[in-house]
CSV table of C-alpha atoms and ligand atoms in Angstrom, one decimal:
chain,number,residue,atom,x,y,z
A,1,MET,CA,34.3,-20.3,-4.2
A,2,PHE,CA,36.2,-16.8,-4.6
A,3,LYS,CA,35.4,-13.9,-2.2
A,4,LYS,CA,36.7,-11.1,-4.6
A,5,VAL,CA,37.7,-11.1,-8.1
A,6,LEU,CA,40.0,-8.3,-9.9
A,7,ILE,CA,38.8,-7.5,-13.5
A,8,ALA,CA,42.1,-6.7,-15.3
A,9,ASN,CA,40.0,-5.1,-18.4
A,10,ARG,CA,37.7,-2.2,-19.2
A,11,GLY,CA,34.4,-1.7,-21.4
A,12,GLU,CA,31.9,-4.0,-22.0
A,13,ILE,CA,33.8,-7.2,-21.2
A,14,ALA,CA,34.6,-5.7,-17.8
A,15,THR,CA,30.7,-5.2,-17.1
A,16,ARG,CA,30.0,-8.7,-18.4
A,17,VAL,CA,32.4,-10.3,-15.8
A,18,ILE,CA,31.0,-8.1,-13.1
A,19,ARG,CA,27.5,-9.4,-13.8
A,20,ALA,CA,28.6,-13.0,-13.6
A,21,CYS,CA,30.5,-12.3,-10.2
A,22,LYS,CA,27.4,-10.5,-8.9
A,23,GLU,CA,25.2,-13.6,-9.7
A,24,LEU,CA,27.8,-15.7,-8.1
A,25,GLY,CA,27.9,-13.5,-5.0
A,26,ILE,CA,31.5,-12.5,-5.5
A,27,ALA,CA,32.8,-9.0,-4.9
A,28,THR,CA,34.4,-7.0,-7.9
A,29,VAL,CA,37.5,-5.0,-8.1
A,30,ALA,CA,37.9,-2.6,-11.1
A,31,ILE,CA,40.6,-0.9,-12.5
A,32,TYR,CA,40.4,2.2,-14.7
A,33,SER,CA,42.4,4.9,-16.4
A,34,GLU,CA,41.7,8.5,-16.4
A,35,PRO,CA,39.5,8.4,-19.8
A,36,ASP,CA,37.6,5.4,-18.3
A,37,ALA,CA,36.7,7.2,-14.8
A,38,THR,CA,33.0,7.8,-16.1
A,39,SER,CA,32.8,4.2,-17.7
A,40,LEU,CA,29.7,2.1,-16.9
A,41,TYR,CA,31.8,-0.9,-15.5
A,42,VAL,CA,33.5,1.3,-12.8
A,43,LYS,CA,30.0,2.3,-11.5
A,44,LYS,CA,29.0,-1.3,-11.2
A,45,ALA,CA,32.1,-2.7,-9.4
A,46,ASP,CA,32.2,-2.9,-5.7
A,47,GLU,CA,35.6,-1.2,-5.5
A,48,SER,CA,37.5,0.5,-8.2
A,49,TYR,CA,41.3,1.7,-8.5
A,50,LEU,CA,42.8,4.3,-10.8
A,51,VAL,CA,45.8,2.8,-12.7
A,52,GLY,CA,48.1,4.6,-15.1
A,53,PRO,CA,50.1,6.3,-16.2
A,54,GLY,CA,48.1,7.4,-19.3
A,55,PRO,CA,45.3,5.6,-21.1
A,56,ILE,CA,46.7,2.1,-21.8
A,57,GLU,CA,49.9,1.2,-19.5
A,58,GLY,CA,47.6,0.8,-16.4
A,59,TYR,CA,45.9,-2.1,-18.1
A,60,LEU,CA,49.1,-3.7,-19.1
A,61,ASN,CA,51.5,-3.4,-16.1
A,62,ILE,CA,51.4,-6.9,-14.8
A,63,HIS,CA,53.6,-6.3,-11.8
A,64,ARG,CA,51.4,-3.5,-10.7
A,65,LEU,CA,48.2,-5.4,-11.3
A,66,VAL,CA,49.3,-8.1,-9.2
A,67,ASP,CA,50.5,-6.0,-6.4
A,68,LEU,CA,47.2,-4.2,-6.5
A,69,ALA,CA,45.4,-7.6,-6.4
A,70,ASN,CA,47.4,-8.6,-3.6
A,71,LYS,CA,47.0,-5.3,-1.7
A,72,VAL,CA,43.3,-5.3,-1.9
A,73,GLY,CA,43.1,-9.2,-1.0
A,74,VAL,CA,41.6,-10.6,-4.2
A,75,ASP,CA,41.5,-14.4,-4.8
A,76,ALA,CA,41.5,-14.3,-8.6
A,77,VAL,CA,41.8,-12.3,-11.7
A,78,HIS,CA,39.7,-12.4,-14.8
A,79,PRO,CA,41.7,-11.1,-17.8
A,80,GLY,CA,38.7,-10.5,-20.2
A,81,TYR,CA,39.9,-10.5,-23.9
A,82,GLY,CA,42.5,-8.3,-25.5
A,83,PHE,CA,45.1,-6.8,-23.2
A,84,LEU,CA,46.6,-9.4,-21.1
A,85,ALA,CA,44.0,-12.1,-21.7
A,86,GLU,CA,46.7,-14.2,-23.8
A,87,ASN,CA,49.9,-13.1,-21.9
A,88,SER,CA,51.5,-16.2,-20.5
A,89,GLY,CA,53.6,-13.9,-18.4
A,90,PHE,CA,50.7,-12.4,-16.6
A,91,ALA,CA,49.3,-15.7,-16.0
A,92,GLU,CA,52.5,-16.9,-14.6
A,93,LEU,CA,52.9,-14.0,-12.2
A,94,CYS,CA,49.5,-14.7,-10.9
A,95,GLU,CA,50.4,-18.4,-10.4
A,96,LYS,CA,53.7,-17.4,-8.7
A,97,LYS,CA,51.8,-14.9,-6.5
A,98,ASP,CA,49.0,-17.3,-5.5
A,99,ILE,CA,46.4,-15.5,-7.2
A,100,THR,CA,44.1,-17.7,-9.6
A,101,PHE,CA,44.2,-16.7,-13.1
A,102,ILE,CA,40.7,-17.2,-14.5
A,103,GLY,CA,41.8,-19.0,-17.6
A,104,PRO,CA,44.2,-21.9,-18.8
A,105,THR,CA,47.6,-22.4,-17.4
A,106,SER,CA,50.4,-20.2,-18.5
A,107,LYS,CA,52.0,-23.3,-20.2
A,108,THR,CA,48.9,-23.8,-22.3
A,109,ILE,CA,48.7,-20.2,-23.2
A,110,LYS,CA,52.5,-20.2,-24.2
A,111,ASP,CA,52.0,-23.4,-26.3
A,112,MET,CA,48.9,-22.1,-28.1
A,113,GLY,CA,50.5,-18.6,-28.8
A,114,ASP,CA,53.3,-20.4,-30.6
A,115,LYS,CA,51.6,-21.4,-33.8
A,116,VAL,CA,54.2,-23.8,-34.9
A,117,ARG,CA,54.2,-25.4,-31.5
A,118,ALA,CA,50.3,-25.6,-31.5
A,119,ARG,CA,50.3,-27.1,-35.1
A,120,ASP,CA,52.9,-29.8,-34.0
A,121,LEU,CA,50.7,-30.8,-30.9
A,122,MET,CA,47.6,-30.8,-33.1
A,123,LYS,CA,49.3,-33.0,-35.8
A,124,LYS,CA,50.4,-35.5,-33.2
A,125,SER,CA,46.9,-35.7,-31.8
A,126,GLY,CA,45.2,-36.4,-35.2
A,127,VAL,CA,43.5,-33.1,-35.3
A,128,PRO,CA,43.4,-32.0,-39.2
A,129,ILE,CA,45.8,-29.1,-39.9
A,130,VAL,CA,46.3,-27.1,-43.1
A,131,PRO,CA,48.9,-28.9,-45.3
A,132,GLY,CA,52.2,-26.9,-44.5
A,133,THR,CA,55.9,-26.9,-43.7
A,134,GLU,CA,57.1,-29.2,-40.9
A,135,GLY,CA,57.7,-26.6,-38.4
A,136,LYS,CA,59.3,-23.1,-39.1
A,137,ILE,CA,61.1,-22.8,-42.3
A,138,LYS,CA,64.8,-23.5,-41.9
A,139,SER,CA,65.7,-21.4,-45.2
A,140,ILE,CA,63.9,-19.5,-47.8
A,141,ASP,CA,64.8,-22.5,-50.2
A,142,ASP,CA,63.0,-24.8,-47.8
A,143,ALA,CA,59.8,-22.7,-48.2
A,144,VAL,CA,60.3,-22.4,-52.1
A,145,LYS,CA,60.6,-26.3,-52.3
A,146,PHE,CA,57.4,-26.7,-50.1
A,147,ALA,CA,55.3,-24.2,-52.2
A,148,GLY,CA,56.6,-25.7,-55.4
A,149,LYS,CA,55.3,-29.1,-54.5
A,150,ALA,CA,52.1,-28.1,-52.7
A,151,GLY,CA,51.3,-25.3,-55.4
A,152,TYR,CA,50.6,-21.7,-55.1
A,153,PRO,CA,48.9,-19.7,-53.5
A,154,VAL,CA,50.4,-20.2,-50.1
A,155,MET,CA,50.3,-18.4,-46.9
A,156,VAL,CA,53.3,-17.1,-44.8
A,157,LYS,CA,52.5,-17.1,-41.1
A,158,ALA,CA,54.6,-15.8,-38.2
A,159,SER,CA,54.6,-18.4,-35.4
A,160,GLY,CA,54.2,-15.6,-32.8
A,161,GLY,CA,51.2,-14.3,-34.8
A,162,GLY,CA,47.5,-15.0,-34.8
A,163,GLY,CA,44.2,-13.3,-35.5
A,164,GLY,CA,45.3,-12.0,-38.8
A,165,ARG,CA,48.7,-10.6,-37.5
A,166,GLY,CA,51.8,-11.7,-39.4
A,167,LEU,CA,50.1,-13.1,-42.3
A,168,ARG,CA,50.9,-13.0,-46.1
A,169,ILE,CA,49.6,-14.6,-49.1
A,170,ALA,CA,52.1,-15.6,-52.0
A,171,ARG,CA,50.9,-16.4,-55.3
A,172,ASP,CA,54.2,-17.1,-56.9
A,173,GLU,CA,57.9,-17.6,-55.9
A,174,LYS,CA,58.8,-13.9,-56.1
A,175,GLU,CA,55.9,-12.9,-53.7
A,176,LEU,CA,57.0,-15.8,-51.5
A,177,VAL,CA,60.5,-14.8,-51.0
A,178,LYS,CA,59.4,-11.1,-50.5
A,179,GLY,CA,56.6,-12.3,-48.1
A,180,ILE,CA,59.0,-14.5,-46.2
A,181,GLU,CA,61.4,-11.4,-45.6
A,182,THR,CA,58.6,-9.0,-44.6
A,183,ALA,CA,56.9,-11.4,-42.3
A,184,GLN,CA,60.2,-12.4,-40.6
A,185,SER,CA,61.1,-8.7,-39.9
A,186,GLU,CA,57.6,-7.8,-38.8
A,187,ALA,CA,57.4,-11.0,-36.5
A,188,LYS,CA,60.8,-10.1,-34.9
A,189,ALA,CA,59.4,-6.5,-34.2
A,190,SER,CA,56.0,-7.5,-33.0
A,191,PHE,CA,56.5,-11.0,-31.4
A,192,GLY,CA,60.2,-10.9,-30.5
A,193,TYR,CA,61.1,-13.8,-32.8
A,194,SER,CA,61.1,-14.2,-36.6
A,195,ASP,CA,60.0,-17.8,-36.8
A,196,VAL,CA,57.5,-18.4,-39.9
A,197,PHE,CA,55.9,-21.3,-41.4
A,198,ILE,CA,54.0,-21.7,-44.7
A,199,GLU,CA,50.6,-23.4,-45.4
A,200,LYS,CA,48.8,-24.2,-48.5
A,201,TYR,CA,46.2,-21.3,-48.9
A,202,VAL,CA,42.7,-22.3,-48.4
A,203,GLU,CA,40.5,-20.4,-51.1
A,204,LYS,CA,37.3,-18.6,-49.8
A,205,PRO,CA,37.2,-20.4,-46.3
A,206,HIS,CA,34.5,-20.1,-43.8
A,207,HIS,CA,35.9,-19.3,-40.4
A,208,ILE,CA,34.2,-21.5,-37.8
A,209,GLU,CA,35.2,-21.7,-34.2
A,210,PHE,CA,34.0,-24.3,-31.6
A,211,GLN,CA,33.5,-23.4,-28.0
A,212,ILE,CA,35.3,-25.6,-25.4
A,213,LEU,CA,34.7,-25.8,-21.7
A,214,ALA,CA,37.2,-28.0,-19.8
A,215,ASP,CA,37.7,-28.5,-15.9
A,216,LYS,CA,40.6,-29.3,-13.8
A,217,TYR,CA,39.6,-33.0,-13.8
A,218,GLY,CA,39.9,-33.9,-17.4
A,219,ASN,CA,36.2,-33.4,-18.3
A,220,ILE,CA,35.9,-31.4,-21.6
A,221,ILE,CA,32.9,-30.5,-23.7
A,222,HIS,CA,32.1,-28.5,-26.6
A,223,LEU,CA,29.2,-26.0,-26.9
A,224,GLY,CA,28.7,-26.0,-30.8
A,225,GLU,CA,30.1,-23.7,-33.4
A,226,ARG,CA,30.2,-19.9,-34.4
A,227,ASP,CA,30.6,-18.8,-38.0
A,228,CYS,CA,32.7,-15.7,-37.7
A,229,SER,CA,33.3,-15.4,-41.7
A,230,ILE,CA,31.9,-11.8,-41.9
A,231,GLN,CA,35.2,-10.0,-41.2
A,232,ARG,CA,36.9,-6.9,-42.3
A,233,ARG,CA,40.7,-6.9,-42.0
A,234,HIS,CA,40.5,-9.7,-39.7
A,235,GLN,CA,38.1,-7.8,-37.4
A,236,LYS,CA,34.9,-9.8,-37.1
A,237,ILE,CA,31.9,-7.7,-37.7
A,238,ILE,CA,29.0,-10.2,-37.5
A,239,GLU,CA,29.2,-13.7,-35.8
A,240,ILE,CA,26.4,-16.3,-36.1
A,241,ALA,CA,25.5,-19.5,-34.2
A,242,PRO,CA,24.9,-22.3,-35.4
A,243,SER,CA,26.7,-22.0,-38.8
A,244,ILE,CA,24.2,-22.5,-41.6
A,245,LEU,CA,26.9,-24.4,-43.5
A,246,LEU,CA,27.3,-27.3,-41.2
A,247,ASP,CA,25.1,-30.4,-41.1
A,248,ASN,CA,25.1,-32.6,-37.9
A,249,ASP,CA,27.5,-35.0,-39.3
A,250,MET,CA,30.1,-32.3,-39.7
A,251,ARG,CA,29.2,-30.7,-36.6
A,252,GLN,CA,29.8,-34.0,-34.7
A,253,LYS,CA,33.3,-34.6,-36.5
A,254,MET,CA,34.4,-30.9,-35.8
A,255,GLY,CA,33.3,-31.1,-32.3
A,256,GLU,CA,35.2,-34.4,-31.7
A,257,ALA,CA,38.4,-32.7,-33.3
A,258,ALA,CA,37.9,-29.5,-31.3
A,259,ILE,CA,37.8,-31.7,-27.9
A,260,LYS,CA,40.9,-33.7,-29.2
A,261,ALA,CA,42.6,-30.2,-29.9
A,262,ALA,CA,41.8,-29.0,-26.3
A,263,LYS,CA,43.1,-32.5,-24.8
A,264,ALA,CA,46.3,-32.0,-26.8
A,265,ALA,CA,46.8,-28.5,-25.4
A,266,ASN,CA,46.1,-29.6,-21.9
A,267,TYR,CA,43.3,-27.3,-21.8
A,268,THR,CA,41.2,-26.0,-18.8
A,269,ASN,CA,38.6,-23.4,-18.6
A,270,ALA,CA,36.9,-21.8,-21.6
A,271,GLY,CA,38.7,-21.7,-24.9
A,272,THR,CA,37.9,-21.8,-28.7
A,273,VAL,CA,39.3,-24.0,-31.4
A,274,GLU,CA,39.2,-22.1,-34.7
A,275,PHE,CA,38.9,-24.1,-38.0
A,276,LEU,CA,39.0,-23.2,-41.6
A,277,VAL,CA,36.3,-24.9,-43.8
A,278,ASP,CA,36.8,-25.0,-47.5
A,279,LYS,CA,34.4,-25.3,-50.3
A,280,ASP,CA,34.5,-29.0,-50.3
A,281,LYS,CA,33.6,-28.9,-46.5
A,282,ASN,CA,37.2,-30.1,-45.4
A,283,PHE,CA,38.1,-28.6,-42.1
A,284,TYR,CA,41.6,-27.7,-40.9
A,285,PHE,CA,42.7,-26.5,-37.4
A,286,LEU,CA,43.9,-22.7,-37.6
A,287,GLU,CA,44.6,-21.8,-33.9
A,288,MET,CA,43.3,-22.2,-30.6
A,289,ASN,CA,42.2,-19.1,-28.7
A,290,THR,CA,43.0,-19.2,-24.9
A,291,ARG,CA,40.5,-16.6,-23.7
A,292,ILE,CA,36.9,-15.7,-23.4
A,293,GLN,CA,36.0,-14.2,-26.9
A,294,VAL,CA,33.9,-11.1,-27.9
A,295,GLU,CA,31.5,-13.3,-29.6
A,296,HIS,CA,31.0,-15.9,-26.7
A,297,THR,CA,27.4,-14.3,-26.3
A,298,ILE,CA,26.0,-16.1,-29.3
A,299,THR,CA,26.7,-19.4,-27.8
A,300,GLU,CA,25.4,-18.4,-24.6
A,301,GLU,CA,22.1,-17.4,-26.2
A,302,ILE,CA,21.4,-20.8,-28.0
A,303,THR,CA,22.7,-23.1,-25.3
A,304,GLY,CA,21.5,-20.8,-22.2
A,305,ILE,CA,25.0,-21.6,-20.5
A,306,ASP,CA,26.7,-18.6,-18.8
A,307,LEU,CA,30.3,-19.0,-20.2
A,308,VAL,CA,31.8,-16.4,-17.7
A,309,LYS,CA,30.2,-17.9,-14.7
A,310,LYS,CA,31.6,-21.4,-15.8
A,311,GLN,CA,35.1,-19.8,-16.4
A,312,ILE,CA,34.8,-18.5,-12.7
A,313,GLU,CA,33.6,-21.8,-11.2
A,314,ILE,CA,36.1,-24.1,-13.2
A,315,ALA,CA,39.0,-21.7,-12.0
A,316,ALA,CA,37.5,-22.0,-8.3
A,317,GLY,CA,37.9,-26.0,-8.9
A,318,LYS,CA,34.4,-26.8,-9.5
A,319,LYS,CA,33.7,-29.9,-11.6
A,320,LEU,CA,31.9,-29.5,-15.0
A,321,ASP,CA,28.3,-30.1,-14.2
A,322,ILE,CA,27.2,-30.5,-17.8
A,323,LYS,CA,27.8,-33.6,-19.8
A,324,GLN,CA,28.2,-33.5,-23.7
A,325,GLU,CA,24.9,-35.0,-24.0
A,326,ASP,CA,23.2,-32.3,-21.9
A,327,VAL,CA,24.3,-29.5,-24.3
A,328,GLN,CA,21.1,-28.5,-26.2
A,329,SER,CA,21.3,-25.9,-28.9
A,330,ARG,CA,18.0,-24.0,-29.6
A,331,GLY,CA,17.5,-21.7,-32.5
A,332,PHE,CA,19.9,-19.3,-33.9
A,333,ALA,CA,21.8,-16.3,-32.5
A,334,MET,CA,23.7,-13.3,-34.3
A,335,GLN,CA,25.9,-10.6,-32.9
A,336,CYS,CA,26.7,-7.5,-34.6
A,337,ARG,CA,29.6,-5.3,-33.2
A,338,ILE,CA,28.5,-1.6,-32.9
A,339,CYS,CA,31.5,0.4,-33.6
A,340,ALA,CA,32.0,4.2,-33.2
A,341,GLU,CA,33.6,4.3,-36.6
A,342,ASP,CA,32.5,6.1,-39.9
A,343,PRO,CA,32.1,3.1,-42.6
A,344,LYS,CA,32.0,6.0,-45.2
A,345,LYS,CA,35.5,7.1,-44.0
A,346,ASN,CA,37.0,3.7,-44.4
A,347,PHE,CA,35.9,2.7,-40.9
A,348,ALA,CA,37.8,5.7,-39.3
A,349,PRO,CA,37.2,5.6,-35.6
A,350,ASN,CA,35.0,8.4,-34.4
A,351,SER,CA,35.2,9.5,-30.8
A,352,GLY,CA,33.1,12.0,-28.8
A,353,ARG,CA,30.0,12.7,-26.7
A,354,VAL,CA,27.0,10.6,-26.9
A,355,THR,CA,24.0,13.0,-27.4
A,356,ALA,CA,21.2,10.4,-27.8
A,357,TYR,CA,21.1,6.8,-26.8
A,358,TYR,CA,18.3,4.3,-27.1
A,359,SER,CA,19.0,0.7,-27.1
A,360,PRO,CA,16.7,-2.0,-28.7
A,361,GLY,CA,14.7,-4.4,-26.7
A,362,GLY,CA,11.9,-7.0,-26.8
A,363,ILE,CA,12.0,-10.8,-27.3
A,364,GLY,CA,15.4,-12.2,-28.2
A,365,VAL,CA,17.4,-8.9,-27.9
A,366,ARG,CA,20.4,-8.5,-25.9
A,367,ILE,CA,22.7,-5.4,-25.5
A,368,ASP,CA,26.3,-6.1,-23.9
A,369,GLY,CA,27.2,-2.4,-24.1
A,370,ALA,CA,29.5,0.2,-22.8
A,371,ILE,CA,27.8,3.6,-23.5
A,372,TYR,CA,24.9,5.9,-22.3
A,373,LYS,CA,23.6,9.2,-23.1
A,374,ASP,CA,26.2,12.0,-22.3
A,375,TYR,CA,29.1,9.2,-22.2
A,376,VAL,CA,32.3,10.6,-24.0
A,377,ILE,CA,33.7,7.9,-26.1
A,378,PRO,CA,37.6,8.0,-25.6
A,379,SER,CA,39.9,7.9,-28.7
A,380,PHE,CA,42.4,5.6,-27.0
A,381,TYR,CA,40.7,2.3,-27.1
A,382,ASP,CA,39.1,-0.4,-29.5
A,383,SER,CA,36.1,1.3,-31.3
A,384,MET,CA,33.7,-1.2,-30.2
A,385,VAL,CA,31.0,0.4,-28.0
A,386,ALA,CA,28.3,-2.4,-27.8
A,387,LYS,CA,27.6,-5.9,-28.9
A,388,LEU,CA,23.9,-6.2,-30.3
A,389,VAL,CA,22.9,-9.9,-30.0
A,390,VAL,CA,19.5,-11.4,-31.0
A,391,ARG,CA,18.2,-14.8,-31.0
A,392,GLY,CA,15.4,-16.4,-33.2
A,393,MET,CA,13.8,-19.8,-33.7
A,394,THR,CA,14.8,-19.9,-37.3
A,395,TRP,CA,17.6,-18.1,-39.5
A,396,ASP,CA,15.0,-15.8,-41.2
A,397,GLU,CA,13.5,-14.6,-37.9
A,398,THR,CA,16.9,-13.9,-36.5
A,399,VAL,CA,17.8,-11.9,-39.6
A,400,ASN,CA,14.6,-10.0,-39.4
A,401,ARG,CA,14.9,-9.5,-35.6
A,402,MET,CA,18.5,-8.1,-36.1
A,403,HIS,CA,17.1,-5.7,-38.9
A,404,ARG,CA,14.4,-4.6,-36.7
A,405,SER,CA,16.7,-4.2,-33.7
A,406,LEU,CA,19.4,-2.2,-35.7
A,407,ASP,CA,16.5,0.0,-36.9
A,408,GLU,CA,15.4,0.7,-33.2
A,409,PHE,CA,19.1,1.4,-31.9
A,410,VAL,CA,19.6,5.2,-31.6
A,411,ILE,CA,23.2,6.4,-31.0
A,412,ARG,CA,23.8,10.0,-32.0
A,413,GLY,CA,26.7,12.4,-31.5
A,414,VAL,CA,29.2,9.9,-32.9
A,415,LYS,CA,29.1,8.0,-36.3
A,416,THR,CA,28.5,4.2,-35.9
A,417,THR,CA,28.4,1.1,-38.1
A,418,ILE,CA,24.6,0.6,-37.5
A,419,PRO,CA,23.4,1.8,-40.9
A,420,PHE,CA,26.3,-0.4,-42.7
A,421,LEU,CA,25.0,-3.6,-40.6
A,422,ARG,CA,21.5,-2.8,-41.4
A,423,LYS,CA,22.5,-2.8,-45.2
A,424,ILE,CA,23.9,-6.4,-44.7
A,425,MET,CA,20.7,-7.6,-43.0
A,426,HIS,CA,19.2,-6.5,-46.4
A,427,ASP,CA,21.7,-8.4,-48.6
A,428,ASN,CA,20.4,-11.5,-50.4
A,429,ASP,CA,23.7,-13.3,-50.2
A,430,PHE,CA,23.9,-12.8,-46.5
A,431,LYS,CA,20.2,-13.7,-46.0
A,432,THR,CA,20.7,-17.1,-48.1
A,433,GLY,CA,24.0,-17.9,-46.2
A,434,ASN,CA,26.1,-17.4,-49.3
A,435,PHE,CA,29.2,-16.0,-47.8
A,436,ASP,CA,32.7,-16.7,-47.0
A,437,THR,CA,35.6,-14.7,-45.3
A,438,GLY,CA,35.9,-12.7,-48.7
A,439,TYR,CA,32.2,-11.7,-48.4
A,440,LEU,CA,32.8,-7.9,-47.4
A,441,GLU,CA,35.7,-7.6,-49.8
A,442,ARG,CA,33.5,-8.5,-52.5
A,443,LYS,CA,30.6,-6.2,-51.8
A,444,PRO,CA,31.8,-2.5,-51.7
A,445,GLU,CA,28.3,-1.6,-52.6
A,446,LEU,CA,27.2,-2.2,-49.1
A,447,LEU,CA,28.8,1.1,-48.3
A,448,ASN,CA,26.2,2.9,-50.5
A,449,TYR,CA,23.7,3.3,-47.6
A,450,ASP,CA,21.6,6.3,-46.8
A,451,GLU,CA,23.1,7.8,-43.6
A,452,PHE,CA,19.5,8.6,-42.3
A,453,GLY,CA,17.8,5.4,-42.9
A,454,ASP,CA,14.4,6.3,-41.4
A,455,PRO,CA,12.7,9.5,-42.0
A,456,ILE,CA,12.5,10.4,-38.3
A,457,ASP,CA,16.3,10.9,-38.3
A,458,LYS,CA,16.1,13.0,-41.4
A,459,VAL,CA,13.4,15.3,-39.8
A,460,ALA,CA,15.7,15.4,-36.6
A,461,ALA,CA,18.9,16.2,-38.7
A,462,ILE,CA,17.1,18.9,-40.8
A,463,SER,CA,15.3,20.6,-37.6
A,464,ALA,CA,18.7,20.6,-35.8
A,465,ALA,CA,20.3,22.4,-38.8
A,466,ILE,CA,17.5,25.0,-38.9
A,467,ALA,CA,17.7,25.5,-35.2
A,468,ALA,CA,21.6,25.8,-35.4
A,469,TYR,CA,21.2,28.4,-38.5
A,470,HIS,CA,19.0,30.5,-36.4
A,471,GLY,CA,21.5,30.2,-33.4
A,472,PHE,CA,19.1,28.3,-30.9
B,1,MV4,C1,44.4,-19.0,-43.5
B,1,MV4,C2,43.4,-18.7,-44.5
B,1,MV4,C3,43.5,-19.6,-45.7
B,1,MV4,N1,44.5,-20.4,-45.8
B,1,MV4,N2,45.3,-19.9,-43.6
B,1,MV4,C4,43.1,-15.2,-40.7
B,1,MV4,C5,43.8,-14.9,-39.3
B,1,MV4,C6,43.9,-16.3,-38.5
B,1,MV4,N3,42.8,-16.8,-37.9
B,1,MV4,C7,44.2,-17.2,-39.7
B,1,MV4,N4,43.6,-16.7,-40.9
B,1,MV4,C8,43.5,-17.3,-42.2
B,1,MV4,N5,44.3,-18.3,-42.5
B,1,MV4,C9,45.3,-20.6,-44.9
B,1,MV4,N6,46.2,-21.6,-44.9
B,1,MV4,C10,42.5,-17.7,-44.3
B,1,MV4,C11,42.5,-17.0,-43.0
B,1,MV4,C12,41.5,-16.0,-42.8
B,1,MV4,C13,41.4,-14.8,-43.4
B,1,MV4,C14,42.5,-14.6,-44.3
B,1,MV4,C15,42.7,-13.4,-45.0
B,1,MV4,C16,41.7,-12.4,-44.9
B,1,MV4,C17,40.7,-12.7,-44.0
B,1,MV4,C18,40.4,-13.9,-43.6
B,1,MV4,C19,39.5,-14.1,-42.4
B,1,MV4,C20,39.4,-15.3,-41.7
B,1,MV4,C21,40.5,-16.4,-42.0
């Protein structure tokens, strides 16, 4: 087992990895930028090193990170999510410098990062994919021919894209030609190559993903699904496990497809197979994410399996000690991403000092967070400041528990998405499971909430105003 692990990340996921390491008796090394010097995760690590220059580069400079890792004598590096987590060059450099990368091989990261390659591998393995062009389009005419046969709308996708980047919907030939030109130039700029492919657009899909665990000896299991359909501009807002859309028969079929996909990718470690599910309950492979995901928490809550500890154990060469038939799922779990944003200002990020902080608790409530009273939320990073995760025996209990927990959650000094999330917990369509990826777009009325949901906050706000008026 590793003696020391470097966490090449920041924020709540750095804390998450440090916690898993502590439970495994592994020493931890954190890296931090100037603005992150007062972050919680830095205080929890056994050692911490200032990286830079500036707020971002230090987290992305693969050569400096690997040099630091060698210098301080770490055995392995955990990339978290975002930053370098799906950077095959980083994984490759770790492999070269004899530092274990806690994740899949650089070849797998590279293969799954190229959406055309990933689709081809899946198709060859019998995993259902969305009807689309054979590989990247050879010409605009090639694309127009496909769309003419398949029927509009279609989706133009950049091969180097993923997670909502490099996507364009085209409802007719004119939009298709324009979409291809735009997608190709954006792809060239963002991903370094302009390959695009076309898929038939799946109307009002559910976004359902399966958690995979695979060791280095060919053992692969899935840990059930997560429904991530409640998204805003490809940012997941609320995630649910299990999906209230799937019955056991579909779960079995999609689970088998997810394992097939992992085999096709020569997958090892923790990964996620994303599917689209249409209104007739057909499912199609979308992409495979080669990292631990923000929403891994809800799978942990219903299966009791610590996914980050499994990642570390698998990377250290341990055999999977769970068989598929051992995976038990109990009740429901839901995660709300708490972001320092102002929903009433088009979710504009809202940084600043936290003047009051009180996190909810009680049965079935988990906070994976990064802030505390007097912490100054920097403006340089993703606006997510905490993940509120609740577990319940039934869907109704889980929704009610999330609503109660959001009511309890006090974060003052910055605007957050808490009141917006609370409004969703009240929404009938949400409560009855009547949602798909277009849910938030169709419900602008969810933004009409009363800033100070509960009277106590009103009193606090008014008394603060009076005190300020009298110069206290
Ligand atoms: C699609 C799709 C419908 N049809 N592909 C979004 C990001 C990446 N995971 C792929 N995504 C989608 N691909 C086809 N052929 C719907 C999505 C999708 C989505 C699209 C637009 C707006 C929000 C979305 C949320 C989840 C999935």
